[in-house]
mmCIF file of C-alpha atoms in Angstrom:
data_model
loop_
_atom_site.group_PDB
_atom_site.id
_atom_site.type_symbol
_atom_site.label_atom_id
_atom_site.label_comp_id
_atom_site.label_asym_id
_atom_site.label_seq_id
_atom_site.Cartn_x
_atom_site.Cartn_y
_atom_site.Cartn_z
ATOM 1 C CA MET A 1 45.167 -1.663 -29.174
ATOM 2 C CA THR A 2 45.403 -5.367 -29.921
ATOM 3 C CA HIS A 3 47.363 -6.797 -27.045
ATOM 4 C CA VAL A 4 49.416 -6.079 -23.964
ATOM 5 C CA SER A 5 53.052 -6.850 -23.373
ATOM 6 C CA GLU A 6 56.047 -5.775 -21.365
ATOM 7 C CA ARG A 7 58.891 -4.041 -23.160
ATOM 8 C CA GLY A 8 62.258 -3.602 -21.480
ATOM 9 C CA SER A 9 61.127 -3.563 -17.855
ATOM 10 C CA ALA A 10 63.823 -2.515 -15.401
ATOM 11 C CA GLY A 11 64.290 -2.570 -11.685
ATOM 12 C CA SER A 12 62.733 -6.003 -11.093
ATOM 13 C CA SER A 13 65.932 -8.026 -10.962
ATOM 14 C CA GLY A 14 68.760 -8.061 -8.464
ATOM 15 C CA ALA A 15 71.260 -9.226 -11.077
ATOM 16 C CA ASP A 16 72.520 -5.736 -11.866
ATOM 17 C CA GLY A 17 71.527 -3.704 -8.854
ATOM 18 C CA GLY A 18 71.428 -6.097 -5.932
ATOM 19 C CA ASP A 19 67.713 -5.513 -5.310
ATOM 20 C CA LYS A 20 66.030 -8.285 -3.335
ATOM 21 C CA LEU A 21 63.190 -9.901 -5.266
ATOM 22 C CA PRO A 22 59.781 -10.025 -3.550
ATOM 23 C CA TRP A 23 59.707 -13.807 -3.950
ATOM 24 C CA SER A 24 63.233 -14.436 -2.670
ATOM 25 C CA ALA A 25 62.130 -15.469 0.803
ATOM 26 C CA GLY A 26 62.715 -19.004 -0.449
ATOM 27 C CA ILE A 27 61.015 -21.938 1.300
ATOM 28 C CA GLY A 28 57.469 -21.588 2.570
ATOM 29 C CA ARG A 29 55.854 -23.342 5.563
ATOM 30 C CA ALA A 30 54.983 -26.351 3.447
ATOM 31 C CA GLY A 31 58.607 -26.668 2.399
ATOM 32 C CA ARG A 32 57.952 -25.617 -1.203
ATOM 33 C CA LYS A 33 59.316 -22.620 -3.087
ATOM 34 C CA ARG A 34 56.775 -19.905 -3.765
ATOM 35 C CA THR A 35 55.525 -19.786 -7.367
ATOM 36 C CA VAL A 36 56.550 -16.645 -9.255
ATOM 37 C CA THR A 37 54.046 -14.907 -11.572
ATOM 38 C CA TYR A 38 54.314 -12.111 -14.125
ATOM 39 C CA ALA A 39 52.192 -10.003 -11.779
ATOM 40 C CA ASP A 40 54.986 -10.239 -9.176
ATOM 41 C CA ALA A 41 57.146 -8.276 -11.647
ATOM 42 C CA GLY A 42 54.443 -5.658 -11.990
ATOM 43 C CA VAL A 43 52.797 -6.759 -15.250
ATOM 44 C CA SER A 44 49.116 -7.710 -15.362
ATOM 45 C CA ILE A 45 48.031 -9.479 -18.531
ATOM 46 C CA HIS A 46 44.433 -9.556 -17.291
ATOM 47 C CA ALA A 47 44.329 -5.776 -16.826
ATOM 48 C CA GLY A 48 45.515 -5.312 -20.413
ATOM 49 C CA GLU A 49 42.911 -7.705 -21.752
ATOM 50 C CA ARG A 50 40.230 -5.840 -19.822
ATOM 51 C CA ALA A 51 41.391 -2.529 -21.309
ATOM 52 C CA VAL A 52 41.090 -3.968 -24.826
ATOM 53 C CA GLU A 53 37.582 -5.215 -24.097
ATOM 54 C CA LEU A 54 36.534 -1.758 -22.889
ATOM 55 C CA LEU A 55 37.807 -0.247 -26.140
ATOM 56 C CA LYS A 56 36.319 -2.586 -28.719
ATOM 57 C CA SER A 57 33.036 -0.730 -29.203
ATOM 58 C CA LYS A 58 34.850 2.579 -29.722
ATOM 59 C CA VAL A 59 37.319 1.089 -32.178
ATOM 60 C CA LYS A 60 34.541 -0.472 -34.257
ATOM 61 C CA LYS A 61 33.153 3.010 -34.912
ATOM 62 C CA THR A 62 36.366 3.922 -36.754
ATOM 63 C CA THR A 63 36.130 1.082 -39.283
ATOM 64 C CA ARG A 64 36.250 1.565 -43.044
ATOM 65 C CA PRO A 65 35.097 -0.828 -45.803
ATOM 66 C CA GLU A 66 38.721 -1.738 -46.504
ATOM 67 C CA VAL A 67 39.376 -3.064 -42.985
ATOM 68 C CA MET A 68 39.642 -6.851 -42.785
ATOM 69 C CA GLY A 69 39.550 -9.014 -39.683
ATOM 70 C CA ASP A 70 38.732 -8.146 -36.095
ATOM 71 C CA LEU A 71 40.578 -6.302 -33.360
ATOM 72 C CA GLY A 72 42.877 -8.648 -31.468
ATOM 73 C CA GLY A 73 44.877 -10.299 -34.228
ATOM 74 C CA PHE A 74 48.642 -10.229 -34.546
ATOM 75 C CA ALA A 75 48.460 -7.560 -37.253
ATOM 76 C CA GLY A 76 45.865 -5.283 -38.828
ATOM 77 C CA LEU A 77 44.674 -5.925 -42.365
ATOM 78 C CA PHE A 78 43.608 -3.252 -44.824
ATOM 79 C CA LYS A 79 42.643 -3.973 -48.436
ATOM 80 C CA LEU A 80 43.638 -1.071 -50.667
ATOM 81 C CA ASP A 81 41.164 -0.463 -53.521
ATOM 82 C CA MET A 82 43.536 -0.320 -56.493
ATOM 83 C CA THR A 83 40.735 0.670 -58.881
ATOM 84 C CA LYS A 84 40.655 4.168 -57.343
ATOM 85 C CA TYR A 85 44.227 5.053 -58.315
ATOM 86 C CA LYS A 86 46.451 4.994 -61.368
ATOM 87 C CA ASN A 87 49.702 5.405 -59.449
ATOM 88 C CA PRO A 88 49.008 5.208 -55.714
ATOM 89 C CA ILE A 89 51.706 6.494 -53.382
ATOM 90 C CA LEU A 90 51.660 5.429 -49.745
ATOM 91 C CA SER A 91 52.482 8.042 -47.113
ATOM 92 C CA ALA A 92 53.439 7.259 -43.508
ATOM 93 C CA SER A 93 53.864 9.412 -40.426
ATOM 94 C CA THR A 94 54.625 8.747 -36.767
ATOM 95 C CA ASP A 95 54.413 11.080 -33.782
ATOM 96 C CA GLY A 96 53.531 11.481 -30.128
ATOM 97 C CA VAL A 97 51.923 14.103 -27.913
ATOM 98 C CA GLY A 98 54.921 15.218 -25.867
ATOM 99 C CA THR A 99 54.794 16.755 -22.426
ATOM 100 C CA LYS A 100 51.159 17.782 -22.742
ATOM 101 C CA LEU A 101 50.685 14.313 -21.255
ATOM 102 C CA VAL A 102 52.095 15.600 -17.956
ATOM 103 C CA ILE A 103 49.140 17.995 -17.672
ATOM 104 C CA ALA A 104 46.670 15.186 -18.405
ATOM 105 C CA GLN A 105 48.277 12.971 -15.755
ATOM 106 C CA GLN A 106 48.293 15.741 -13.151
ATOM 107 C CA LEU A 107 44.604 16.444 -13.736
ATOM 108 C CA ASP A 108 43.694 12.759 -14.160
ATOM 109 C CA ILE A 109 41.949 13.590 -17.447
ATOM 110 C CA HIS A 110 42.827 11.160 -20.218
ATOM 111 C CA ASP A 111 40.076 11.253 -22.845
ATOM 112 C CA THR A 112 41.465 14.120 -24.949
ATOM 113 C CA VAL A 113 45.166 13.367 -25.436
ATOM 114 C CA GLY A 114 44.223 10.620 -27.882
ATOM 115 C CA ILE A 115 42.681 13.262 -30.127
ATOM 116 C CA ASP A 116 45.933 15.206 -29.922
ATOM 117 C CA LEU A 117 47.843 12.094 -30.951
ATOM 118 C CA VAL A 118 45.728 11.466 -34.024
ATOM 119 C CA ALA A 119 45.914 15.124 -35.050
ATOM 120 C CA MET A 120 49.714 15.111 -34.961
ATOM 121 C CA VAL A 121 49.828 12.116 -37.296
ATOM 122 C CA VAL A 122 46.964 12.544 -39.764
ATOM 123 C CA ASP A 123 47.512 16.237 -40.430
ATOM 124 C CA ASP A 124 51.119 15.505 -41.327
ATOM 125 C CA LEU A 125 49.820 12.897 -43.770
ATOM 126 C CA VAL A 126 47.306 15.231 -45.369
ATOM 127 C CA ALA A 127 49.973 17.921 -45.770
ATOM 128 C CA CYS A 128 51.281 15.995 -48.778
ATOM 129 C CA GLY A 129 47.768 15.414 -50.076
ATOM 130 C CA ALA A 130 47.365 11.907 -48.690
ATOM 131 C CA GLU A 131 44.057 10.574 -47.402
ATOM 132 C CA PRO A 132 44.664 8.978 -43.966
ATOM 133 C CA LEU A 133 43.675 5.315 -44.218
ATOM 134 C CA PHE A 134 44.526 3.759 -40.886
ATOM 135 C CA LEU A 135 46.408 4.335 -37.660
ATOM 136 C CA LEU A 136 48.206 2.097 -35.166
ATOM 137 C CA ASP A 137 48.761 3.305 -31.617
ATOM 138 C CA TYR A 138 51.234 2.502 -28.842
ATOM 139 C CA ILE A 139 50.591 3.173 -25.155
ATOM 140 C CA ALA A 140 53.323 2.565 -22.600
ATOM 141 C CA CYS A 141 52.197 2.578 -18.953
ATOM 142 C CA GLY A 142 53.849 2.172 -15.601
ATOM 143 C CA GLU A 143 50.765 0.192 -14.647
ATOM 144 C CA VAL A 144 47.855 -0.795 -16.857
ATOM 145 C CA VAL A 145 44.690 0.579 -15.287
ATOM 146 C CA PRO A 146 41.948 -0.640 -17.644
ATOM 147 C CA ASP A 147 39.640 2.355 -17.258
ATOM 148 C CA LYS A 148 42.490 4.817 -17.808
ATOM 149 C CA VAL A 149 43.769 2.994 -20.891
ATOM 150 C CA ALA A 150 40.213 2.853 -22.190
ATOM 151 C CA GLU A 151 39.901 6.632 -21.778
ATOM 152 C CA ILE A 152 43.109 7.208 -23.709
ATOM 153 C CA GLY A 153 42.022 4.767 -26.402
ATOM 154 C CA ALA A 154 38.571 6.330 -26.625
ATOM 155 C CA GLY A 155 40.202 9.668 -27.463
ATOM 156 C CA ILE A 156 42.307 7.982 -30.145
ATOM 157 C CA ALA A 157 39.184 6.393 -31.602
ATOM 158 C CA ASP A 158 37.358 9.748 -31.575
ATOM 159 C CA GLY A 159 40.278 11.366 -33.386
ATOM 160 C CA CYS A 160 40.266 8.647 -36.021
ATOM 161 C CA ARG A 161 36.551 9.176 -36.617
ATOM 162 C CA TYR A 162 37.100 12.925 -37.044
ATOM 163 C CA ALA A 163 39.871 12.193 -39.550
ATOM 164 C CA GLY A 164 37.979 9.457 -41.392
ATOM 165 C CA CYS A 165 40.656 6.825 -40.814
ATOM 166 C CA ALA A 166 40.457 3.400 -39.220
ATOM 167 C CA LEU A 167 42.047 2.520 -35.892
ATOM 168 C CA LEU A 168 43.546 -0.764 -37.003
ATOM 169 C CA GLY A 169 45.116 -1.863 -33.734
ATOM 170 C CA GLY A 170 48.244 -1.256 -31.733
ATOM 171 C CA GLU A 171 49.993 -2.128 -28.506
ATOM 172 C CA THR A 172 49.581 -1.409 -24.816
ATOM 173 C CA ALA A 173 52.783 -2.123 -22.893
ATOM 174 C CA GLU A 174 53.324 -2.181 -19.155
ATOM 175 C CA HIS A 175 56.737 -0.870 -18.015
ATOM 176 C CA PRO A 176 57.062 -1.283 -14.234
ATOM 177 C CA GLY A 177 60.300 0.128 -12.925
ATOM 178 C CA VAL A 178 60.705 2.366 -15.979
ATOM 179 C CA LEU A 179 57.549 4.471 -15.577
ATOM 180 C CA ARG A 180 55.779 5.292 -12.338
ATOM 181 C CA PRO A 181 52.393 3.562 -11.938
ATOM 182 C CA ASP A 182 50.502 6.738 -12.915
ATOM 183 C CA GLU A 183 52.759 7.633 -15.868
ATOM 184 C CA TYR A 184 52.230 6.804 -19.529
ATOM 185 C CA ASP A 185 53.406 7.819 -22.961
ATOM 186 C CA VAL A 186 51.644 7.470 -26.296
ATOM 187 C CA SER A 187 52.649 7.411 -29.940
ATOM 188 C CA ALA A 188 51.067 6.382 -33.208
ATOM 189 C CA THR A 189 51.873 5.642 -36.819
ATOM 190 C CA GLY A 190 49.453 6.430 -39.626
ATOM 191 C CA VAL A 191 49.388 5.401 -43.272
ATOM 192 C CA GLY A 192 47.704 7.302 -46.086
ATOM 193 C CA VAL A 193 47.525 7.205 -49.860
ATOM 194 C CA VAL A 194 47.685 9.854 -52.569
ATOM 195 C CA GLU A 195 47.613 9.736 -56.351
ATOM 196 C CA GLU A 196 51.137 10.435 -57.562
ATOM 197 C CA SER A 197 50.010 13.288 -59.813
ATOM 198 C CA GLU A 198 48.207 14.967 -56.890
ATOM 199 C CA ILE A 199 51.014 15.074 -54.334
ATOM 200 C CA LEU A 200 51.103 18.515 -52.747
ATOM 201 C CA GLY A 201 54.335 20.337 -52.098
ATOM 202 C CA ARG A 202 56.814 23.082 -52.849
ATOM 203 C CA ASP A 203 57.165 22.213 -56.531
ATOM 204 C CA ARG A 204 53.580 23.426 -57.097
ATOM 205 C CA VAL A 205 53.948 26.825 -55.393
ATOM 206 C CA GLU A 206 54.138 29.842 -57.711
ATOM 207 C CA VAL A 207 54.622 33.594 -57.424
ATOM 208 C CA GLY A 208 51.221 35.241 -57.000
ATOM 209 C CA ASP A 209 49.659 32.398 -54.996
ATOM 210 C CA VAL A 210 47.633 33.265 -51.897
ATOM 211 C CA VAL A 211 48.450 32.058 -48.388
ATOM 212 C CA ILE A 212 45.407 31.110 -46.292
ATOM 213 C CA ALA A 213 45.542 30.507 -42.533
ATOM 214 C CA MET A 214 43.241 28.150 -40.618
ATOM 215 C CA ARG A 215 42.718 28.962 -36.962
ATOM 216 C CA SER A 216 44.029 26.598 -34.308
ATOM 217 C CA SER A 217 42.004 25.468 -31.305
ATOM 218 C CA GLY A 218 44.749 26.802 -29.029
ATOM 219 C CA LEU A 219 48.205 25.521 -28.177
ATOM 220 C CA HIS A 220 47.604 22.153 -29.861
ATOM 221 C CA SER A 221 50.461 19.849 -28.749
ATOM 222 C CA ASN A 222 53.681 21.799 -29.073
ATOM 223 C CA GLY A 223 55.710 23.952 -26.702
ATOM 224 C CA TYR A 224 54.415 22.399 -23.487
ATOM 225 C CA SER A 225 57.824 22.136 -21.851
ATOM 226 C CA LEU A 226 58.098 25.923 -22.133
ATOM 227 C CA VAL A 227 54.462 26.351 -21.034
ATOM 228 C CA ARG A 228 55.049 24.283 -17.917
ATOM 229 C CA HIS A 229 58.255 26.163 -17.175
ATOM 230 C CA VAL A 230 56.768 29.658 -17.333
ATOM 231 C CA LEU A 231 53.248 29.008 -16.030
ATOM 232 C CA LEU A 232 53.593 26.134 -13.580
ATOM 233 C CA GLY A 233 57.231 26.197 -12.510
ATOM 234 C CA ALA A 234 58.190 27.364 -9.013
ATOM 235 C CA GLY A 235 54.548 27.495 -7.948
ATOM 236 C CA ARG A 236 53.647 30.325 -10.314
ATOM 237 C CA MET A 237 50.115 29.181 -11.197
ATOM 238 C CA ARG A 238 47.858 26.229 -10.446
ATOM 239 C CA LEU A 239 46.059 24.150 -13.047
ATOM 240 C CA ASP A 240 42.737 24.787 -11.278
ATOM 241 C CA THR A 241 43.246 28.567 -11.412
ATOM 242 C CA VAL A 242 40.404 30.334 -13.204
ATOM 243 C CA VAL A 243 41.958 32.783 -15.655
ATOM 244 C CA ASP A 244 39.475 35.509 -16.613
ATOM 245 C CA ASP A 245 41.346 36.365 -19.804
ATOM 246 C CA LEU A 246 40.766 32.843 -21.138
ATOM 247 C CA GLY A 247 36.998 33.400 -21.134
ATOM 248 C CA ARG A 248 33.983 31.351 -20.041
ATOM 249 C CA GLN A 249 35.423 30.877 -16.532
ATOM 250 C CA ARG A 250 37.948 28.429 -17.904
ATOM 251 C CA THR A 251 40.661 27.061 -15.660
ATOM 252 C CA LEU A 252 44.247 26.998 -16.817
ATOM 253 C CA GLY A 253 44.140 23.211 -16.915
ATOM 254 C CA GLU A 254 41.069 23.181 -19.160
ATOM 255 C CA GLU A 255 42.775 25.551 -21.565
ATOM 256 C CA LEU A 256 45.996 23.553 -21.654
ATOM 257 C CA LEU A 257 44.118 20.318 -22.383
ATOM 258 C CA THR A 258 42.063 21.754 -25.245
ATOM 259 C CA PRO A 259 42.265 19.055 -27.965
ATOM 260 C CA THR A 260 44.211 19.729 -31.136
ATOM 261 C CA LYS A 261 42.107 20.647 -34.151
ATOM 262 C CA ILE A 262 42.057 17.946 -36.842
ATOM 263 C CA TYR A 263 42.000 19.424 -40.367
ATOM 264 C CA ALA A 264 42.325 16.242 -42.462
ATOM 265 C CA LYS A 265 38.818 16.068 -43.935
ATOM 266 C CA ASP A 266 38.704 19.825 -44.529
ATOM 267 C CA CYS A 267 42.004 19.791 -46.398
ATOM 268 C CA LEU A 268 41.062 16.777 -48.515
ATOM 269 C CA GLY A 269 37.859 18.553 -49.517
ATOM 270 C CA LEU A 270 39.836 21.699 -50.289
ATOM 271 C CA MET A 271 41.962 19.656 -52.709
ATOM 272 C CA GLU A 272 38.842 18.667 -54.610
ATOM 273 C CA GLU A 273 37.306 22.136 -54.647
ATOM 274 C CA THR A 274 40.323 24.284 -55.548
ATOM 275 C CA GLU A 275 43.724 24.349 -57.178
ATOM 276 C CA LEU A 276 45.519 23.650 -53.927
ATOM 277 C CA ARG A 277 49.296 23.990 -54.155
ATOM 278 C CA ALA A 278 50.577 23.018 -50.718
ATOM 279 C CA LEU A 279 49.688 22.617 -47.040
ATOM 280 C CA ALA A 280 51.811 23.350 -43.981
ATOM 281 C CA HIS A 281 50.858 21.754 -40.661
ATOM 282 C CA VAL A 282 52.032 24.124 -37.922
ATOM 283 C CA THR A 283 53.637 22.032 -35.181
ATOM 284 C CA GLY A 284 57.091 22.231 -33.570
ATOM 285 C CA GLY A 285 58.997 25.131 -35.091
ATOM 286 C CA GLY A 286 55.981 27.413 -35.224
ATOM 287 C CA ILE A 287 54.804 29.377 -38.236
ATOM 288 C CA PRO A 288 58.118 30.250 -39.912
ATOM 289 C CA GLY A 289 59.666 26.849 -39.223
ATOM 290 C CA ASN A 290 56.848 24.932 -40.889
ATOM 291 C CA LEU A 291 55.702 27.261 -43.658
ATOM 292 C CA VAL A 292 59.252 27.426 -45.011
ATOM 293 C CA ARG A 293 59.134 23.657 -45.624
ATOM 294 C CA ILE A 294 56.742 24.119 -48.556
ATOM 295 C CA LEU A 295 58.490 27.031 -50.273
ATOM 296 C CA PRO A 296 60.711 26.558 -53.333
ATOM 297 C CA ASP A 297 64.023 28.441 -53.356
ATOM 298 C CA HIS A 298 62.855 31.177 -55.744
ATOM 299 C CA VAL A 299 59.898 32.496 -53.693
ATOM 300 C CA ASP A 300 59.101 33.969 -50.273
ATOM 301 C CA ALA A 301 55.836 33.799 -48.340
ATOM 302 C CA ILE A 302 54.457 36.963 -46.759
ATOM 303 C CA VAL A 303 52.627 36.416 -43.455
ATOM 304 C CA ASN A 304 50.914 39.546 -42.145
ATOM 305 C CA ARG A 305 50.402 39.343 -38.384
ATOM 306 C CA SER A 306 47.853 42.181 -38.459
ATOM 307 C CA THR A 307 45.321 39.869 -40.136
ATOM 308 C CA TRP A 308 44.594 37.943 -36.930
ATOM 309 C CA ARG A 309 44.763 37.986 -33.145
ATOM 310 C CA PRO A 310 46.236 34.938 -31.370
ATOM 311 C CA GLN A 311 44.203 33.393 -28.558
ATOM 312 C CA SER A 312 44.652 34.801 -25.067
ATOM 313 C CA ILE A 313 46.679 31.808 -23.885
ATOM 314 C CA PHE A 314 49.585 32.983 -26.028
ATOM 315 C CA ASP A 315 49.477 36.438 -24.444
ATOM 316 C CA LEU A 316 49.459 34.838 -20.993
ATOM 317 C CA ILE A 317 52.488 32.668 -21.743
ATOM 318 C CA GLN A 318 54.442 35.526 -23.269
ATOM 319 C CA ALA A 319 53.693 37.909 -20.410
ATOM 320 C CA LYS A 320 54.418 35.436 -17.607
ATOM 321 C CA GLY A 321 57.635 34.243 -19.213
ATOM 322 C CA ARG A 322 58.768 37.581 -20.656
ATOM 323 C CA ILE A 323 59.343 35.762 -23.935
ATOM 324 C CA GLU A 324 60.499 37.583 -27.061
ATOM 325 C CA ASP A 325 58.240 37.582 -30.142
ATOM 326 C CA VAL A 326 60.722 35.614 -32.218
ATOM 327 C CA GLU A 327 60.868 32.871 -29.575
ATOM 328 C CA MET A 328 57.077 32.673 -29.366
ATOM 329 C CA GLU A 329 56.784 32.315 -33.140
ATOM 330 C CA ALA A 330 59.478 29.657 -33.251
ATOM 331 C CA THR A 331 57.778 27.594 -30.528
ATOM 332 C CA PHE A 332 54.004 27.978 -30.804
ATOM 333 C CA ASN A 333 51.409 28.031 -33.582
ATOM 334 C CA MET A 334 50.245 31.505 -32.447
ATOM 335 C CA GLY A 335 46.661 30.745 -33.455
ATOM 336 C CA VAL A 336 47.268 29.114 -36.843
ATOM 337 C CA GLY A 337 47.119 25.331 -37.081
ATOM 338 C CA MET A 338 47.347 24.883 -40.843
ATOM 339 C CA PHE A 339 48.361 26.971 -43.856
ATOM 340 C CA ALA A 340 47.069 26.413 -47.367
ATOM 341 C CA ILE A 341 48.638 27.913 -50.463
ATOM 342 C CA VAL A 342 46.201 28.192 -53.359
ATOM 343 C CA SER A 343 46.215 29.849 -56.741
ATOM 344 C CA ALA A 344 45.027 33.458 -56.685
ATOM 345 C CA ASN A 345 42.085 32.540 -58.925
ATOM 346 C CA ASP A 346 40.843 30.044 -56.348
ATOM 347 C CA ALA A 347 41.369 32.107 -53.198
ATOM 348 C CA ASP A 348 37.729 33.197 -52.842
ATOM 349 C CA ARG A 349 36.471 29.686 -53.517
ATOM 350 C CA ALA A 350 38.855 28.281 -50.922
ATOM 351 C CA MET A 351 37.682 30.777 -48.336
ATOM 352 C CA ALA A 352 34.021 30.027 -49.067
ATOM 353 C CA TYR A 353 34.619 26.285 -48.808
ATOM 354 C CA LEU A 354 36.447 26.474 -45.478
ATOM 355 C CA THR A 355 33.899 28.895 -44.017
ATOM 356 C CA GLY A 356 31.132 26.544 -45.107
ATOM 357 C CA ARG A 357 32.777 23.761 -43.132
ATOM 358 C CA GLY A 358 32.974 25.895 -40.015
ATOM 359 C CA ILE A 359 36.706 26.564 -40.264
ATOM 360 C CA GLU A 360 37.799 30.057 -39.257
ATOM 361 C CA ALA A 361 40.124 31.002 -42.107
ATOM 362 C CA TRP A 362 41.546 34.178 -43.588
ATOM 363 C CA GLN A 363 43.965 35.376 -46.254
ATOM 364 C CA VAL A 364 47.164 35.960 -44.356
ATOM 365 C CA GLY A 365 49.514 36.861 -47.195
ATOM 366 C CA GLU A 366 50.888 35.964 -50.595
ATOM 367 C CA VAL A 367 53.789 34.332 -52.395
ATOM 368 C CA ILE A 368 56.341 36.688 -53.937
ATOM 369 C CA GLU A 369 59.724 36.347 -55.611
ATOM 370 C CA GLY A 370 62.428 35.592 -53.084
ATOM 371 C CA THR A 371 64.864 33.040 -51.713
ATOM 372 C CA GLY A 372 62.676 30.480 -49.946
ATOM 373 C CA GLN A 373 62.031 32.523 -46.781
ATOM 374 C CA VAL A 374 59.000 33.381 -44.638
ATOM 375 C CA GLN A 375 58.611 37.123 -44.128
ATOM 376 C CA MET A 376 56.638 37.935 -40.981
ATOM 377 C CA ILE A 377 55.325 41.503 -41.224
ATOM 378 C CA GLY A 378 52.973 43.741 -39.237
ATOM 379 C CA GLN A 379 51.884 43.302 -35.631
ATOM 380 C CA HIS A 380 49.097 41.313 -33.983
ATOM 381 C CA THR A 381 46.134 43.196 -32.593
ATOM 382 C CA ARG A 382 46.223 43.080 -28.799
ATOM 383 C CA GLY A 383 43.240 43.177 -26.511
#
């Protein structure tokens, strides 16, 4: 984050709603009008500056050789090494975390949602084969509390380090009257680069290719409105409830705030080691809704549910909400955060590479002749 500003504050003026301003008492004892400050409207520039200072050491750890200038300028500078590419293509992605933030705010835990934010952006970039270069974040708060903003930013910086990209800067905005003092929202935009001849996608996928699944760390950052509805609505469960089925005496809140797995470095390495055809980042839309995005019209992808067991949190959600299988698969990742499609000749090498990097991966199916559909077959093993 480079600086703090107010964007579109509401509720501080009586012009449209007749609200009396806090400074409208008029003449003071000395016969002079009271001086109005930005803080009277609910915006503290000093708090924002303090938040940036708390973050600087974390942000510096995300730097890359191409980064120019220091944190705090009007814009971030990044010198692209043109000698590395013949025909470089820039890739850009923007995203947020969604209503998972509500859980973080209720528990007053803010150092993991930044990782979720980075994951949503960089793993969309890498899905086309692009190396994430840098990221810019945006944090909107009802009130800037420096320590809280620093926690959020620290998570963003950690995510950038995991992904190998630089945190180039961003914006922290204070929105009194729009957000409650304890509320915030976050978003980010990332930029990556890929050689034109190495862009991954549906045009590379062929009949006979193998579909490999990479295990998720849990819910990641999608479907939380449904999660909150079925687990927390109408007093059903508490975030501090210890759920035995989740293992290791984990509370429901701890499970729901598990950070999203970042696959960027693993996928970039997989590109170098194998004949990688395409990647599908499983986010909103679930497995069928995202895998279909990388299939050409003349093939189908077989996904065999019997090859893995989703984490217990998915069973809990489905049971508590009495949710149909098709709805679960259209909403959640069901234990798979990323799919890779590789040539059959490279399937074993791909599996060995991912296993060597500590990624739980398995062959989930294959590509067959078809009409551009995802065929979900078999049934998950239940505990």
